[in-house]
Amino acid sequence: MATKRLLSAPTTPSWPSSNVVPSSSDTTLVGASSPVLRSQTLPPVRPDFFNQAEKLARMTLELKVHKLVGQINSLAADVVQLKTMTKDNDAFCRQHAGRMEKVCHETEAARALAESCMQLRDGDKVDVQDYVRRQVRPVVKEVYGMKSVVEELRGKMALVPTLAEANAVLAAVRVQREACEVARGDVSGECQLGLFALDDMGGGWGQEREEKMEQNCSHADFGGVTPGCARSKNQRARIEETIRSTRRWHMDHKTTTLTDAEFIAKYLRKQSRRDPGMAVYLQRAIWKRVKARDTAQDVTNTGPSRRPQSLEEFCKHVTWDDVKRAVEDVLVRRVYGPAAESLSQMQMEQ
């Protein structure tokens, strides 16, 4: 029985010795899915982080010390108030005198400790001085820049005229503007109504006026240049510019929707703004042609029986053909010769 019991008992496992190396068949490789602990690489810590952490801790400590000082002062005030209220109570004083003295000593000791903690160290003083210096330097620079700006502004203000000088300049400008307006009004009146101020217009044109017109045309003298005209233009350029302008208006007349009276009034106003002396000369030539035409046709009902009083009234008796013929007679042919082409055929430069 003993033999059978020994045979049925499990055998004790034998552990290999430490100097025995297991074979390759006995080793088990760790798969990719098996968790393997690896050392995590931490990012390098900036050195100034420790300085900032130290400053933050000291700032927190300072805040707590300030709070502690406030509590100590409040407790000391309460003790003083309690002593004042119980100074006549002998029983209370005998019972709690020692305790109150102890509280007073503890509060004074705590206040002294807090004040010692609040004192700056030498390193802190250096840091504070450096900080103040860094903050003050840009402020001083800005102040000097502001000083230069103020000096520059002061120099410009010295050039500003005084009130009396400004009033004198404004008065001179006002007088000059009024003179320009008066001159402009005179030129406009001469350009638009200069034709109708002539006394000989109602009674026709005499031989003397006719000779004077021909002389003016031949010598290109249009009664002088009034204020507002182009003084720098010579007489030849004035004639050529008037011919070119009239030719452009002649091309526009073919497609315009305006009546002849409206179109001619617009044309004469434009010429008066461009060259007032030439415009008056053209009005005279047109009026002469209209009267000659009416006299030849013996028209007594529709013709101008009296001198026109306005530009619109003048244009009612004029057709665009009268304007074109007058320009051809007094400018084109008399300046360029009898063989010159008509206004519509001239290839003038635009």
PDB file of C-alpha atoms in Angstrom, residues 73-314:
ATOM      1  CA  ASN A  73      -4.941  93.589  13.691  1.00  0.00           C
ATOM      2  CA  SER A  74      -8.617  92.714  13.974  1.00  0.00           C
ATOM      3  CA  LEU A  75      -7.932  90.374  16.904  1.00  0.00           C
ATOM      4  CA  ALA A  76      -5.786  92.984  18.673  1.00  0.00           C
ATOM      5  CA  ALA A  77      -8.530  95.572  18.250  1.00  0.00           C
ATOM      6  CA  ASP A  78     -11.076  93.154  19.717  1.00  0.00           C
ATOM      7  CA  VAL A  79      -8.823  92.473  22.736  1.00  0.00           C
ATOM      8  CA  VAL A  80      -8.347  96.191  23.364  1.00  0.00           C
ATOM      9  CA  GLN A  81     -12.088  96.729  23.099  1.00  0.00           C
ATOM     10  CA  LEU A  82     -12.708  93.855  25.519  1.00  0.00           C
ATOM     11  CA  LYS A  83     -10.248  95.307  28.047  1.00  0.00           C
ATOM     12  CA  THR A  84     -11.938  98.678  27.805  1.00  0.00           C
ATOM     13  CA  MET A  85     -15.405  97.231  28.367  1.00  0.00           C
ATOM     14  CA  THR A  86     -14.361  94.984  31.309  1.00  0.00           C
ATOM     15  CA  LYS A  87     -11.976  97.246  33.160  1.00  0.00           C
ATOM     16  CA  ASP A  88     -14.563  97.826  35.907  1.00  0.00           C
ATOM     17  CA  ASN A  89     -15.425  94.130  36.239  1.00  0.00           C
ATOM     18  CA  ASP A  90     -12.990  92.919  38.910  1.00  0.00           C
ATOM     19  CA  ALA A  91     -14.187  89.321  38.876  1.00  0.00           C
ATOM     20  CA  PHE A  92     -13.738  89.011  35.112  1.00  0.00           C
ATOM     21  CA  CYS A  93     -10.340  90.645  35.234  1.00  0.00           C
ATOM     22  CA  ARG A  94      -9.117  88.308  37.986  1.00  0.00           C
ATOM     23  CA  GLN A  95     -10.396  85.271  36.082  1.00  0.00           C
ATOM     24  CA  HIS A  96      -9.219  86.155  32.528  1.00  0.00           C
ATOM     25  CA  ALA A  97      -6.337  88.594  33.031  1.00  0.00           C
ATOM     26  CA  GLY A  98      -3.651  85.994  32.322  1.00  0.00           C
ATOM     27  CA  ARG A  99      -5.442  84.690  29.261  1.00  0.00           C
ATOM     28  CA  MET A 100      -5.853  88.157  27.792  1.00  0.00           C
ATOM     29  CA  GLU A 101      -2.185  88.976  28.381  1.00  0.00           C
ATOM     30  CA  LYS A 102      -1.251  85.760  26.609  1.00  0.00           C
ATOM     31  CA  VAL A 103      -3.408  86.661  23.635  1.00  0.00           C
ATOM     32  CA  CYS A 104      -1.796  90.086  23.453  1.00  0.00           C
ATOM     33  CA  HIS A 105       1.706  88.609  23.483  1.00  0.00           C
ATOM     34  CA  GLU A 106       0.770  86.062  20.799  1.00  0.00           C
ATOM     35  CA  THR A 107      -0.717  88.713  18.511  1.00  0.00           C
ATOM     36  CA  GLU A 108       2.355  90.903  18.854  1.00  0.00           C
ATOM     37  CA  ALA A 109       4.624  87.950  18.101  1.00  0.00           C
ATOM     38  CA  ALA A 110       2.537  87.009  15.057  1.00  0.00           C
ATOM     39  CA  ARG A 111       2.615  90.607  13.806  1.00  0.00           C
ATOM     40  CA  ALA A 112       6.388  90.751  14.156  1.00  0.00           C
ATOM     41  CA  LEU A 113       6.779  87.458  12.291  1.00  0.00           C
ATOM     42  CA  ALA A 114       4.495  88.628   9.497  1.00  0.00           C
ATOM     43  CA  GLU A 115       6.377  91.903   9.118  1.00  0.00           C
ATOM     44  CA  SER A 116       9.671  90.039   8.941  1.00  0.00           C
ATOM     45  CA  CYS A 117       8.250  87.829   6.184  1.00  0.00           C
ATOM     46  CA  MET A 118       7.097  90.889   4.252  1.00  0.00           C
ATOM     47  CA  GLN A 119      10.528  92.482   4.200  1.00  0.00           C
ATOM     48  CA  LEU A 120      12.277  92.278   0.826  1.00  0.00           C
ATOM     49  CA  ARG A 121      15.413  90.300   0.440  1.00  0.00           C
ATOM     50  CA  ASP A 122      18.477  91.731  -1.269  1.00  0.00           C
ATOM     51  CA  GLY A 123      17.746  89.727  -4.406  1.00  0.00           C
ATOM     52  CA  ASP A 124      14.186  90.982  -4.439  1.00  0.00           C
ATOM     53  CA  LYS A 125      15.392  94.563  -4.188  1.00  0.00           C
ATOM     54  CA  VAL A 126      17.654  94.025  -7.197  1.00  0.00           C
ATOM     55  CA  ASP A 127      14.788  92.489  -9.156  1.00  0.00           C
ATOM     56  CA  VAL A 128      12.530  95.406  -8.276  1.00  0.00           C
ATOM     57  CA  GLN A 129      15.146  97.928  -9.347  1.00  0.00           C
ATOM     58  CA  ASP A 130      15.693  96.132 -12.646  1.00  0.00           C
ATOM     59  CA  TYR A 131      11.961  95.976 -13.258  1.00  0.00           C
ATOM     60  CA  VAL A 132      11.517  99.661 -12.492  1.00  0.00           C
ATOM     61  CA  ARG A 133      14.436 100.502 -14.759  1.00  0.00           C
ATOM     62  CA  ARG A 134      12.991  98.458 -17.637  1.00  0.00           C
ATOM     63  CA  GLN A 135       9.583 100.072 -17.268  1.00  0.00           C
ATOM     64  CA  VAL A 136      10.865 103.608 -16.852  1.00  0.00           C
ATOM     65  CA  ARG A 137      13.200 103.521 -19.865  1.00  0.00           C
ATOM     66  CA  PRO A 138      10.442 103.384 -22.574  1.00  0.00           C
ATOM     67  CA  VAL A 139       8.423 105.964 -20.660  1.00  0.00           C
ATOM     68  CA  VAL A 140      11.353 108.369 -20.674  1.00  0.00           C
ATOM     69  CA  LYS A 141      11.878 107.691 -24.381  1.00  0.00           C
ATOM     70  CA  GLU A 142       8.230 108.460 -25.127  1.00  0.00           C
ATOM     71  CA  VAL A 143       8.425 111.643 -23.066  1.00  0.00           C
ATOM     72  CA  TYR A 144      11.427 112.837 -25.089  1.00  0.00           C
ATOM     73  CA  GLY A 145       9.585 111.980 -28.310  1.00  0.00           C
ATOM     74  CA  MET A 146       6.564 113.917 -27.114  1.00  0.00           C
ATOM     75  CA  LYS A 147       8.834 116.824 -26.273  1.00  0.00           C
ATOM     76  CA  SER A 148      10.189 116.914 -29.829  1.00  0.00           C
ATOM     77  CA  VAL A 149       6.646 116.792 -31.219  1.00  0.00           C
ATOM     78  CA  VAL A 150       5.608 119.669 -28.986  1.00  0.00           C
ATOM     79  CA  GLU A 151       8.642 121.690 -30.086  1.00  0.00           C
ATOM     80  CA  GLU A 152       7.800 121.053 -33.738  1.00  0.00           C
ATOM     81  CA  LEU A 153       4.187 122.019 -33.151  1.00  0.00           C
ATOM     82  CA  ARG A 154       5.331 125.139 -31.371  1.00  0.00           C
ATOM     83  CA  GLY A 155       7.435 126.113 -34.389  1.00  0.00           C
ATOM     84  CA  LYS A 156       4.469 125.604 -36.718  1.00  0.00           C
ATOM     85  CA  MET A 157       2.200 127.607 -34.464  1.00  0.00           C
ATOM     86  CA  ALA A 158       4.651 130.498 -34.704  1.00  0.00           C
ATOM     87  CA  LEU A 159       4.000 130.549 -38.471  1.00  0.00           C
ATOM     88  CA  VAL A 160       0.235 130.762 -38.056  1.00  0.00           C
ATOM     89  CA  PRO A 161      -0.963 134.316 -38.777  1.00  0.00           C
ATOM     90  CA  THR A 162      -2.601 136.336 -36.082  1.00  0.00           C
ATOM     91  CA  LEU A 163      -6.291 137.123 -36.070  1.00  0.00           C
ATOM     92  CA  ALA A 164      -5.706 140.546 -37.619  1.00  0.00           C
ATOM     93  CA  GLU A 165      -3.545 139.084 -40.389  1.00  0.00           C
ATOM     94  CA  ALA A 166      -6.092 136.362 -41.109  1.00  0.00           C
ATOM     95  CA  ASN A 167      -8.899 138.919 -41.299  1.00  0.00           C
ATOM     96  CA  ALA A 168      -6.828 141.030 -43.690  1.00  0.00           C
ATOM     97  CA  VAL A 169      -6.183 138.038 -45.958  1.00  0.00           C
ATOM     98  CA  LEU A 170      -9.859 137.055 -45.911  1.00  0.00           C
ATOM     99  CA  ALA A 171     -10.871 140.614 -46.735  1.00  0.00           C
ATOM    100  CA  ALA A 172      -8.478 140.679 -49.699  1.00  0.00           C
ATOM    101  CA  VAL A 173      -9.803 137.341 -50.940  1.00  0.00           C
ATOM    102  CA  ARG A 174     -13.375 138.584 -50.555  1.00  0.00           C
ATOM    103  CA  VAL A 175     -12.627 141.738 -52.558  1.00  0.00           C
ATOM    104  CA  GLN A 176     -10.895 139.717 -55.262  1.00  0.00           C
ATOM    105  CA  ARG A 177     -13.805 137.276 -55.476  1.00  0.00           C
ATOM    106  CA  GLU A 178     -16.318 140.099 -55.749  1.00  0.00           C
ATOM    107  CA  ALA A 179     -14.241 141.694 -58.501  1.00  0.00           C
ATOM    108  CA  CYS A 180     -14.137 138.383 -60.378  1.00  0.00           C
ATOM    109  CA  GLU A 181     -17.890 137.978 -60.035  1.00  0.00           C
ATOM    110  CA  VAL A 182     -18.463 141.503 -61.344  1.00  0.00           C
ATOM    111  CA  ALA A 183     -16.109 140.884 -64.268  1.00  0.00           C
ATOM    112  CA  ARG A 184     -17.790 137.550 -64.985  1.00  0.00           C
ATOM    113  CA  GLY A 185     -21.178 139.220 -64.939  1.00  0.00           C
ATOM    114  CA  ASP A 186     -19.954 141.931 -67.303  1.00  0.00           C
ATOM    115  CA  VAL A 187     -18.520 139.359 -69.698  1.00  0.00           C
ATOM    116  CA  SER A 188     -21.699 137.261 -69.581  1.00  0.00           C
ATOM    117  CA  GLY A 189     -23.821 140.324 -70.220  1.00  0.00           C
ATOM    118  CA  GLU A 190     -21.649 141.369 -73.128  1.00  0.00           C
ATOM    119  CA  CYS A 191     -21.624 137.867 -74.579  1.00  0.00           C
ATOM    120  CA  GLN A 192     -25.377 137.289 -74.358  1.00  0.00           C
ATOM    121  CA  LEU A 193     -26.749 140.823 -74.730  1.00  0.00           C
ATOM    122  CA  GLY A 194     -23.869 142.694 -76.335  1.00  0.00           C
ATOM    123  CA  LEU A 195     -25.559 142.456 -79.710  1.00  0.00           C
ATOM    124  CA  PHE A 196     -28.778 143.998 -78.478  1.00  0.00           C
ATOM    125  CA  ALA A 197     -27.132 147.092 -76.944  1.00  0.00           C
ATOM    126  CA  LEU A 198     -26.171 148.478 -80.337  1.00  0.00           C
ATOM    127  CA  ASP A 199     -28.293 151.385 -81.543  1.00  0.00           C
ATOM    128  CA  ASP A 200     -27.696 150.701 -85.189  1.00  0.00           C
ATOM    129  CA  MET A 201     -29.264 147.241 -85.085  1.00  0.00           C
ATOM    130  CA  GLY A 202     -32.809 148.465 -85.402  1.00  0.00           C
ATOM    131  CA  GLY A 203     -32.029 150.831 -88.272  1.00  0.00           C
ATOM    132  CA  GLY A 204     -29.806 148.522 -90.261  1.00  0.00           C
ATOM    133  CA  TRP A 205     -26.137 148.544 -91.041  1.00  0.00           C
ATOM    134  CA  GLY A 206     -24.558 151.645 -92.572  1.00  0.00           C
ATOM    135  CA  GLN A 207     -21.655 151.879 -94.917  1.00  0.00           C
ATOM    136  CA  GLU A 208     -19.327 152.906 -92.099  1.00  0.00           C
ATOM    137  CA  ARG A 209     -20.273 149.842 -90.033  1.00  0.00           C
ATOM    138  CA  GLU A 210     -19.874 147.602 -93.040  1.00  0.00           C
ATOM    139  CA  GLU A 211     -16.391 148.921 -93.754  1.00  0.00           C
ATOM    140  CA  LYS A 212     -15.434 148.552 -90.115  1.00  0.00           C
ATOM    141  CA  MET A 213     -16.626 144.942 -90.067  1.00  0.00           C
ATOM    142  CA  GLU A 214     -14.627 144.093 -93.166  1.00  0.00           C
ATOM    143  CA  GLN A 215     -11.576 145.785 -91.706  1.00  0.00           C
ATOM    144  CA  ASN A 216     -11.942 143.878 -88.437  1.00  0.00           C
ATOM    145  CA  CYS A 217     -12.357 140.613 -90.268  1.00  0.00           C
ATOM    146  CA  SER A 218      -9.429 141.154 -92.578  1.00  0.00           C
ATOM    147  CA  HIS A 219      -7.120 142.154 -89.735  1.00  0.00           C
ATOM    148  CA  ALA A 220      -8.666 139.656 -87.309  1.00  0.00           C
ATOM    149  CA  ASP A 221      -9.384 142.368 -84.763  1.00  0.00           C
ATOM    150  CA  PHE A 222     -12.567 141.571 -82.902  1.00  0.00           C
ATOM    151  CA  GLY A 223     -12.916 144.604 -80.684  1.00  0.00           C
ATOM    152  CA  GLY A 224     -10.201 143.602 -78.266  1.00  0.00           C
ATOM    153  CA  VAL A 225     -10.165 140.951 -75.608  1.00  0.00           C
ATOM    154  CA  THR A 226     -12.403 141.551 -72.628  1.00  0.00           C
ATOM    155  CA  PRO A 227     -11.783 140.156 -69.125  1.00  0.00           C
ATOM    156  CA  GLY A 228     -12.312 136.401 -69.084  1.00  0.00           C
ATOM    157  CA  CYS A 229     -11.165 135.766 -72.663  1.00  0.00           C
ATOM    158  CA  ALA A 230      -8.098 133.776 -73.610  1.00  0.00           C
ATOM    159  CA  ARG A 231      -5.537 136.571 -73.692  1.00  0.00           C
ATOM    160  CA  SER A 232      -2.704 134.311 -74.777  1.00  0.00           C
ATOM    161  CA  LYS A 233      -4.347 133.287 -78.043  1.00  0.00           C
ATOM    162  CA  ASN A 234      -3.353 135.202 -81.104  1.00  0.00           C
ATOM    163  CA  GLN A 235      -5.981 136.355 -83.564  1.00  0.00           C
ATOM    164  CA  ARG A 236      -5.292 133.619 -86.099  1.00  0.00           C
ATOM    165  CA  ALA A 237      -5.705 130.899 -83.506  1.00  0.00           C
ATOM    166  CA  ARG A 238      -8.992 132.465 -82.354  1.00  0.00           C
ATOM    167  CA  ILE A 239     -10.376 132.370 -85.896  1.00  0.00           C
ATOM    168  CA  GLU A 240      -9.328 128.754 -86.482  1.00  0.00           C
ATOM    169  CA  GLU A 241     -10.707 127.642 -83.123  1.00  0.00           C
ATOM    170  CA  THR A 242     -14.057 129.316 -83.891  1.00  0.00           C
ATOM    171  CA  ILE A 243     -14.224 127.601 -87.279  1.00  0.00           C
ATOM    172  CA  ARG A 244     -13.429 124.195 -85.758  1.00  0.00           C
ATOM    173  CA  SER A 245     -16.002 124.702 -83.022  1.00  0.00           C
ATOM    174  CA  THR A 246     -18.696 125.758 -85.488  1.00  0.00           C
ATOM    175  CA  ARG A 247     -17.947 122.756 -87.687  1.00  0.00           C
ATOM    176  CA  ARG A 248     -18.418 120.408 -84.707  1.00  0.00           C
ATOM    177  CA  TRP A 249     -21.703 122.114 -83.889  1.00  0.00           C
ATOM    178  CA  HIS A 250     -22.713 121.760 -87.545  1.00  0.00           C
ATOM    179  CA  MET A 251     -22.162 117.983 -87.318  1.00  0.00           C
ATOM    180  CA  ASP A 252     -24.210 117.837 -84.094  1.00  0.00           C
ATOM    181  CA  HIS A 253     -27.028 119.819 -85.725  1.00  0.00           C
ATOM    182  CA  LYS A 254     -27.684 116.938 -88.105  1.00  0.00           C
ATOM    183  CA  THR A 255     -28.708 114.631 -85.246  1.00  0.00           C
ATOM    184  CA  THR A 256     -30.081 117.047 -82.646  1.00  0.00           C
ATOM    185  CA  THR A 257     -33.685 116.983 -81.463  1.00  0.00           C
ATOM    186  CA  LEU A 258     -33.665 120.662 -80.480  1.00  0.00           C
ATOM    187  CA  THR A 259     -35.279 123.379 -82.519  1.00  0.00           C
ATOM    188  CA  ASP A 260     -33.098 125.815 -84.418  1.00  0.00           C
ATOM    189  CA  ALA A 261     -33.797 128.570 -81.881  1.00  0.00           C
ATOM    190  CA  GLU A 262     -32.785 126.375 -78.914  1.00  0.00           C
ATOM    191  CA  PHE A 263     -29.757 124.962 -80.722  1.00  0.00           C
ATOM    192  CA  ILE A 264     -28.524 128.407 -81.855  1.00  0.00           C
ATOM    193  CA  ALA A 265     -28.971 129.872 -78.354  1.00  0.00           C
ATOM    194  CA  LYS A 266     -26.946 127.002 -76.915  1.00  0.00           C
ATOM    195  CA  TYR A 267     -24.274 127.509 -79.592  1.00  0.00           C
ATOM    196  CA  LEU A 268     -23.974 131.260 -78.955  1.00  0.00           C
ATOM    197  CA  ARG A 269     -23.762 130.776 -75.188  1.00  0.00           C
ATOM    198  CA  LYS A 270     -20.973 128.236 -75.684  1.00  0.00           C
ATOM    199  CA  GLN A 271     -19.094 130.608 -77.986  1.00  0.00           C
ATOM    200  CA  SER A 272     -19.521 133.469 -75.513  1.00  0.00           C
ATOM    201  CA  ARG A 273     -17.910 131.398 -72.753  1.00  0.00           C
ATOM    202  CA  ARG A 274     -15.079 130.337 -75.047  1.00  0.00           C
ATOM    203  CA  ASP A 275     -14.353 133.705 -76.734  1.00  0.00           C
ATOM    204  CA  PRO A 276     -16.709 136.584 -75.833  1.00  0.00           C
ATOM    205  CA  GLY A 277     -15.309 139.046 -78.407  1.00  0.00           C
ATOM    206  CA  MET A 278     -15.662 136.534 -81.237  1.00  0.00           C
ATOM    207  CA  ALA A 279     -19.190 135.644 -80.100  1.00  0.00           C
ATOM    208  CA  VAL A 280     -20.318 139.289 -80.303  1.00  0.00           C
ATOM    209  CA  TYR A 281     -18.728 139.591 -83.738  1.00  0.00           C
ATOM    210  CA  LEU A 282     -20.577 136.467 -84.959  1.00  0.00           C
ATOM    211  CA  GLN A 283     -23.878 137.762 -83.568  1.00  0.00           C
ATOM    212  CA  ARG A 284     -23.447 140.977 -85.544  1.00  0.00           C
ATOM    213  CA  ALA A 285     -22.685 139.069 -88.725  1.00  0.00           C
ATOM    214  CA  ILE A 286     -25.696 136.777 -88.208  1.00  0.00           C
ATOM    215  CA  TRP A 287     -28.000 139.714 -87.522  1.00  0.00           C
ATOM    216  CA  LYS A 288     -26.804 141.491 -90.668  1.00  0.00           C
ATOM    217  CA  ARG A 289     -27.511 138.398 -92.743  1.00  0.00           C
ATOM    218  CA  VAL A 290     -30.993 137.987 -91.225  1.00  0.00           C
ATOM    219  CA  LYS A 291     -31.933 141.593 -92.001  1.00  0.00           C
ATOM    220  CA  ALA A 292     -30.520 141.333 -95.510  1.00  0.00           C
ATOM    221  CA  ARG A 293     -32.470 138.119 -96.110  1.00  0.00           C
ATOM    222  CA  ASP A 294     -35.723 139.615 -94.838  1.00  0.00           C
ATOM    223  CA  THR A 295     -35.186 142.746 -96.910  1.00  0.00           C
ATOM    224  CA  ALA A 296     -34.576 140.686-100.055  1.00  0.00           C
ATOM    225  CA  GLN A 297     -37.659 138.553 -99.461  1.00  0.00           C
ATOM    226  CA  ASP A 298     -39.732 141.643 -98.538  1.00  0.00           C
ATOM    227  CA  VAL A 299     -41.111 139.895 -95.499  1.00  0.00           C
ATOM    228  CA  THR A 300     -42.931 142.333 -93.242  1.00  0.00           C
ATOM    229  CA  ASN A 301     -44.986 140.053 -91.020  1.00  0.00           C
ATOM    230  CA  THR A 302     -42.512 137.438 -89.827  1.00  0.00           C
ATOM    231  CA  GLY A 303     -39.289 139.456 -89.900  1.00  0.00           C
ATOM    232  CA  PRO A 304     -37.796 141.336 -86.976  1.00  0.00           C
ATOM    233  CA  SER A 305     -39.607 144.669 -86.892  1.00  0.00           C
ATOM    234  CA  ARG A 306     -37.671 145.904 -83.873  1.00  0.00           C
ATOM    235  CA  ARG A 307     -34.446 145.263 -82.084  1.00  0.00           C
ATOM    236  CA  PRO A 308     -34.450 141.958 -80.102  1.00  0.00           C
ATOM    237  CA  GLN A 309     -34.390 142.403 -76.339  1.00  0.00           C
ATOM    238  CA  SER A 310     -33.027 138.968 -75.414  1.00  0.00           C
ATOM    239  CA  LEU A 311     -31.008 136.136 -76.852  1.00  0.00           C
ATOM    240  CA  GLU A 312     -34.087 133.910 -77.117  1.00  0.00           C
ATOM    241  CA  GLU A 313     -35.952 136.580 -79.096  1.00  0.00           C
ATOM    242  CA  PHE A 314     -32.947 136.988 -81.366  1.00  0.00           C
TER     243      PHE A 314
END
